[in-house]
Short mmCIF file of C-alpha atoms and ligand atoms in Angstrom, two decimals:
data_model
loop_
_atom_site.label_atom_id
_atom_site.label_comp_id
_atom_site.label_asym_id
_atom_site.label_seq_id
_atom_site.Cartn_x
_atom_site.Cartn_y
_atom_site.Cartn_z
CA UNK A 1 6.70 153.83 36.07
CA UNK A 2 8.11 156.64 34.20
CA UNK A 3 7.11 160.43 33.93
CA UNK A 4 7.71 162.42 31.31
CA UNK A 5 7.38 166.27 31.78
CA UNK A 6 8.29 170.04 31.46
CA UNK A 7 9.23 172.16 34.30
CA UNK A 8 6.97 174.71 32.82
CA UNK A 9 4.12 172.69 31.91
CA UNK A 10 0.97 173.45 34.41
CA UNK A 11 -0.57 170.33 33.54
CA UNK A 12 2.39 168.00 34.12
CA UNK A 13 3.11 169.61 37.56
CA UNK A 14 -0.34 168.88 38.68
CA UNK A 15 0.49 165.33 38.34
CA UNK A 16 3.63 166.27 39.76
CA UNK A 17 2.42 167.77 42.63
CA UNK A 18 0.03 164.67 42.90
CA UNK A 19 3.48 162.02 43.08
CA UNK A 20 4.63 164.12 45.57
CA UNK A 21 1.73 164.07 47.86
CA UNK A 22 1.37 160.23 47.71
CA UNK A 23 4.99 159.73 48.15
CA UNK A 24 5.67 158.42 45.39
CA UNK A 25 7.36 160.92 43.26
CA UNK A 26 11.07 160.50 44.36
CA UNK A 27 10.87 156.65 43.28
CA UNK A 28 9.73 156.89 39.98
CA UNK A 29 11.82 157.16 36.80
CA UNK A 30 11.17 161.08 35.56
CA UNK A 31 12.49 162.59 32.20
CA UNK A 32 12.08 166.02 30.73
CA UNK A 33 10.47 166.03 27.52
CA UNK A 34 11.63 168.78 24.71
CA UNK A 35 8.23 169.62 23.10
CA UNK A 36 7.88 170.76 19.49
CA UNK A 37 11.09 168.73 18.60
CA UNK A 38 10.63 166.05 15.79
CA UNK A 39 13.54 164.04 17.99
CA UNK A 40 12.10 164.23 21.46
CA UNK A 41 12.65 161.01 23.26
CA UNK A 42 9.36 161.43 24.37
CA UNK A 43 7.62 160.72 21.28
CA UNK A 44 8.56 156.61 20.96
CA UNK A 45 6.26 156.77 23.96
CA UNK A 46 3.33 159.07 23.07
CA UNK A 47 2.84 159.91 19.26
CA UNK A 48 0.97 163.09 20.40
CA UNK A 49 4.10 164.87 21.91
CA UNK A 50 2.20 166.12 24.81
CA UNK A 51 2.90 165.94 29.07
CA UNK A 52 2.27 164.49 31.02
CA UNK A 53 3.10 161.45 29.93
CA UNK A 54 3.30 158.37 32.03
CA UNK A 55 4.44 155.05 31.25
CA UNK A 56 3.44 151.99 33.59
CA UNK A 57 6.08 149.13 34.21
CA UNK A 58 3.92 147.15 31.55
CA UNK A 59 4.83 149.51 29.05
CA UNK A 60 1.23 150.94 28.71
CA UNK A 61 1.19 154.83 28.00
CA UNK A 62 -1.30 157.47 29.89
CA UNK A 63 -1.83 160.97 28.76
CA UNK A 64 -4.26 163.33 29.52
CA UNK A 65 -4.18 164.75 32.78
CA UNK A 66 -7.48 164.10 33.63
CA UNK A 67 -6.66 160.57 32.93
CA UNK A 68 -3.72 159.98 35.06
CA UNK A 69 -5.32 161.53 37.84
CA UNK A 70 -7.79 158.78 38.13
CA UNK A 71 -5.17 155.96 37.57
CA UNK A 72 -3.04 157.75 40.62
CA UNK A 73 -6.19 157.43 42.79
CA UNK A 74 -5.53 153.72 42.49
CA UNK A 75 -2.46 153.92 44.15
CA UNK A 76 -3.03 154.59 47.30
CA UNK A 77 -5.42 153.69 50.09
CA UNK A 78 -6.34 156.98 51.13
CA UNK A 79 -9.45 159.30 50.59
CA UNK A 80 -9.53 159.88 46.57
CA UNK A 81 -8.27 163.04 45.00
CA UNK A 82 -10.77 163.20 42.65
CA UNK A 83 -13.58 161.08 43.47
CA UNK A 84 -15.73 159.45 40.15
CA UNK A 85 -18.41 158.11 42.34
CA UNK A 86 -20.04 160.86 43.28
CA UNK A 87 -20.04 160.42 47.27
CA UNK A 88 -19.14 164.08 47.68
CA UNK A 89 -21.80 165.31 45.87
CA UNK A 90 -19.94 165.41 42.73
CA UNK A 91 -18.46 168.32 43.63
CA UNK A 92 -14.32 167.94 43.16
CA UNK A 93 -15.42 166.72 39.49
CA UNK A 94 -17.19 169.98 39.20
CA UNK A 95 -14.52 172.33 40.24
CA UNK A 96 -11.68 170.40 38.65
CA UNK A 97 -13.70 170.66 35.41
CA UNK A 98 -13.40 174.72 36.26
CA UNK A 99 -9.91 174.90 37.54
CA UNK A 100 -8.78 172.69 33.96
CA UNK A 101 -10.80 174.82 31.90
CA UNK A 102 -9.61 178.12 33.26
CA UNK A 103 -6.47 176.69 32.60
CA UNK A 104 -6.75 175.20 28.88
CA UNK A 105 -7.72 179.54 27.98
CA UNK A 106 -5.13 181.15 29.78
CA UNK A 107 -2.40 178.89 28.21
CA UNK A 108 -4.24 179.61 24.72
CA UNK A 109 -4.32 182.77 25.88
CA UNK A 110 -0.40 183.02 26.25
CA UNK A 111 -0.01 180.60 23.32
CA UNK A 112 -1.71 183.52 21.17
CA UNK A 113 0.49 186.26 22.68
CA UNK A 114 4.17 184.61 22.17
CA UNK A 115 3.21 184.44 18.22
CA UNK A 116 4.65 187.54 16.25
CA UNK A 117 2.11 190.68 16.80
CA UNK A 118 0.52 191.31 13.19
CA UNK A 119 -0.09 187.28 13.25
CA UNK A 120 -2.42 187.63 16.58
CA UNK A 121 -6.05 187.22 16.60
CA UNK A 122 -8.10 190.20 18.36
CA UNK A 123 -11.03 188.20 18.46
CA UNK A 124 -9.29 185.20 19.81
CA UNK A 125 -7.23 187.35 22.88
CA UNK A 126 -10.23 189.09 23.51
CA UNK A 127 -12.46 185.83 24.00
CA UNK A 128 -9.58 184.17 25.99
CA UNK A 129 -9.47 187.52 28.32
CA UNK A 130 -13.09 187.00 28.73
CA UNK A 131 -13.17 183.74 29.42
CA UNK A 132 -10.55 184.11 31.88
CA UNK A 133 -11.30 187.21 33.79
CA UNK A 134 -14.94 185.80 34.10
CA UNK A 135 -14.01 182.04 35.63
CA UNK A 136 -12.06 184.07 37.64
CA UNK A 137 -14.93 186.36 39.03
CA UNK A 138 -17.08 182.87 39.60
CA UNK A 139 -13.63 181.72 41.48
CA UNK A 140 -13.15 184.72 43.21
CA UNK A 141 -17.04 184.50 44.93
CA UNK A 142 -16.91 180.51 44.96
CA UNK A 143 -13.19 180.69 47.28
CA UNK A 144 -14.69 183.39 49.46
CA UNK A 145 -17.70 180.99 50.15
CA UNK A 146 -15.84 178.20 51.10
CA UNK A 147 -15.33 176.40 48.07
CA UNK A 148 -11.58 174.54 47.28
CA UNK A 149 -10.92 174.00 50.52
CA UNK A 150 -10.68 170.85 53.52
CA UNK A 151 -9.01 167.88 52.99
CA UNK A 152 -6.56 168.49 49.76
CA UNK A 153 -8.16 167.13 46.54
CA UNK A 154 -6.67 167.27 42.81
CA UNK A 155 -9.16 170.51 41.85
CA UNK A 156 -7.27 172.39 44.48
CA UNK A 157 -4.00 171.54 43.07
CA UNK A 158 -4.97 172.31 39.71
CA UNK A 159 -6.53 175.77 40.10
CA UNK A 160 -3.31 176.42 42.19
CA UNK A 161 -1.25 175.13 39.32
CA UNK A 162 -2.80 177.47 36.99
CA UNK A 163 -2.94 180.19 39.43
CA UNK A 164 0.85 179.90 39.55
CA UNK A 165 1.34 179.26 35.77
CA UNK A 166 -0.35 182.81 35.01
CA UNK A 167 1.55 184.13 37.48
CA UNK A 168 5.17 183.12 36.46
CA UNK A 169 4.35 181.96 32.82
CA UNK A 170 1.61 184.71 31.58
CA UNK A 171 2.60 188.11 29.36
CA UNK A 172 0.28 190.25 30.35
CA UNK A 173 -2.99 188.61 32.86
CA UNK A 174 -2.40 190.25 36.31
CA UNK A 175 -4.78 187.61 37.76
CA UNK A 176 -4.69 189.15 41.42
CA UNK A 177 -6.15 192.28 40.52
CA UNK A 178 -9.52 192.20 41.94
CA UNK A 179 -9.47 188.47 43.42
CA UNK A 180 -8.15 189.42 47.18
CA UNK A 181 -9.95 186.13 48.83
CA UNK A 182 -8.50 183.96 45.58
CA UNK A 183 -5.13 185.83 45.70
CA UNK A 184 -5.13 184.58 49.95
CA UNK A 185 -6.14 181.26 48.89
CA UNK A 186 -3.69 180.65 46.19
CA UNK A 187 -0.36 182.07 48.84
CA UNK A 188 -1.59 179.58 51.63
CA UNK A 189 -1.81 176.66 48.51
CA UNK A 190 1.56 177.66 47.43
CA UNK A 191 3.12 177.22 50.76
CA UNK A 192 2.63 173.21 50.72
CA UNK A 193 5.83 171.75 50.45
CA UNK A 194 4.63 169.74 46.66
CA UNK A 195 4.03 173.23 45.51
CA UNK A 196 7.14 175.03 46.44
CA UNK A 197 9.20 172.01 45.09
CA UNK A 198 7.59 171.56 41.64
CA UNK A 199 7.33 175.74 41.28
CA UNK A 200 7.66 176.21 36.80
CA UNK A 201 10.27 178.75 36.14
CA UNK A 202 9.42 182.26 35.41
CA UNK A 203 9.25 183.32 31.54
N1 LIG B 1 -4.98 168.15 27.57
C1 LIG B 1 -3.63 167.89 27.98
C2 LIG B 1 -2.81 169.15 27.73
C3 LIG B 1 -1.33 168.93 27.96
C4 LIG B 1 -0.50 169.99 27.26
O1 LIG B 1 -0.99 170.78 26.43
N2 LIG B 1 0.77 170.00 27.59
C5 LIG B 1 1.66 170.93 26.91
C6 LIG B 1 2.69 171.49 27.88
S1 LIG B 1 1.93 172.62 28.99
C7 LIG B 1 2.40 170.22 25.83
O2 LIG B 1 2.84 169.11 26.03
N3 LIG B 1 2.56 170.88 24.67
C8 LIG B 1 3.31 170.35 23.56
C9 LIG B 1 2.59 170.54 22.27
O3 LIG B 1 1.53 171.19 22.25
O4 LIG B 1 3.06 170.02 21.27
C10 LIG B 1 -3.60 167.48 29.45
O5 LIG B 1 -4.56 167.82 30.16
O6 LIG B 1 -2.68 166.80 29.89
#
C-alpha cells in the first residue's frame, strides 16, 4: 500500500492521522506528491492529480477522502471510524458530512485569496466567509452540547484537521474568535499524539 500526500493538504492528513491511529502508518510506502506539476509522479497513479491518493498492493487506486476512509475501516477489527450502517444513529456520517464541508469552503476560501487581488471575486469571499463563520456558529453550539466527542471517530479528526488547516494555512479567518468551547475542543484534539505528528506547516 502506498500513500501519496502533501504535508499541507487537510484532507490527506486526515487519512494520515487515520494510519497513524490504526498503526499502520509507519509500514506503509508514503510519497509526497507536487500538485499542479504536469510531471508529478503522482499522476501515473491518479489522472486527477489530487491527495490523498492511495494505492493497494493490487495496484488499484483510491481517492477521495471520503472513500478511503471507508476502505481503512476494513482494516482493522476495532469499532468503525465512520460507521455506514447506521448503528449510531447515523450520526458520525452526519457530522463528518459538516466537518468536510466546512472544510471544502475554507480551502476555497483561501484558494480565492492567494490569487492576485483585482482577479478576486467579492461575491465568492463573501459567500465562503458566510458559509464558514456560520458552520462554525452551528459547531460552536453543537461542541458545547456534547457533540464530537467519546470514543475517537474520523468526523472528529476531520473537523480537527480543518480546524488546524485554518489555523496554520488560512490568510485572514481568525476561526477562534467567538468559538471558546470549539477553540477548547480543538487544543485537547490537537494534543493526540497522530495530530501533533502529522501537524501541516504554517503558510
Ligand atoms: N475531494 C478531495 C479533495 C482533495 C484535494 O483537494 N486535495 C488537494 C490538496 S489539499 C489537492 O490535491 N489539490 C491539487 C489540485 O487541486 O490540483 C478529497 O476529499 O480527498
Amino acid at each position: 500500500m502506498k500513500l501519496f500526500y502533501a504535508a499541507a493538504s487537510p484532507y490527506a492528513r486526515i487519512v494520515r492521522i487515520i494510519l497513524i491511529e490504526l498503526g499502520l502508518y509507519d509500514g506503509i510506502e508514503k510519497e509526497i506528491a507536487t500538485l499542479r506539476d504536469p510531471d508529478s509522479a503522482l499522476l501515473p497513479t491518479n489522472p486527477v492529480g489530487r491527495v490523498p491518493t492511495l494505492r493497494l498492493d493490487d495496484g488499484t487506486t483510491l481517492t477521495e477522502t471520503l472513500l478511503i476512509v471507508p476502505y481503512l475501516d476494513t482494516l482493522h477489527d476495532g469499532p468503525p471510524l465512520l460507521p455506514r450502517d447506521g448503528s449510531d444513529g447515523w450520526v458520525t456520517l452526519s457530522r463528518m458530512g459538516t466537518a468536510m464541508g466546512l472544510l471544502d469552503g475554507i480551502v476555497a476560501w483561501n484558494r480565492e485569496l492567494r490569487r492576485p487581488e483585482e482577479q478576486r471575486s467579492p461575491g465568492m469571499l463573501a459567500l465562503e466567509r458566510t458559509r464558514a463563520t456560520r458552520t462554525l456558529g452551528v459547531l460552536e453550539d453543537a461542541v458545547g452540547q456534547g457533540a464530537y466527542r467519546g470514543r475517537l471517530d474520523a468526523a472528529q479528526i476531520a473537523l480537527g484537521s480543518a480546524l488546524a488547516w485554518t489555523e496554520r494555512r488560512h490568510r485572514i479567518f481568525a476561526w477562534r474568535d467567538g468559538h471558546p468551547a470549539l477553540s477548547a475542543w480543538y487544543d485537547d484534539i490537537a494534543d493526540r499524539p497522530s495530530f501533533t505528528r502529522t501537524l501541516p506547516p504554517v503558510t
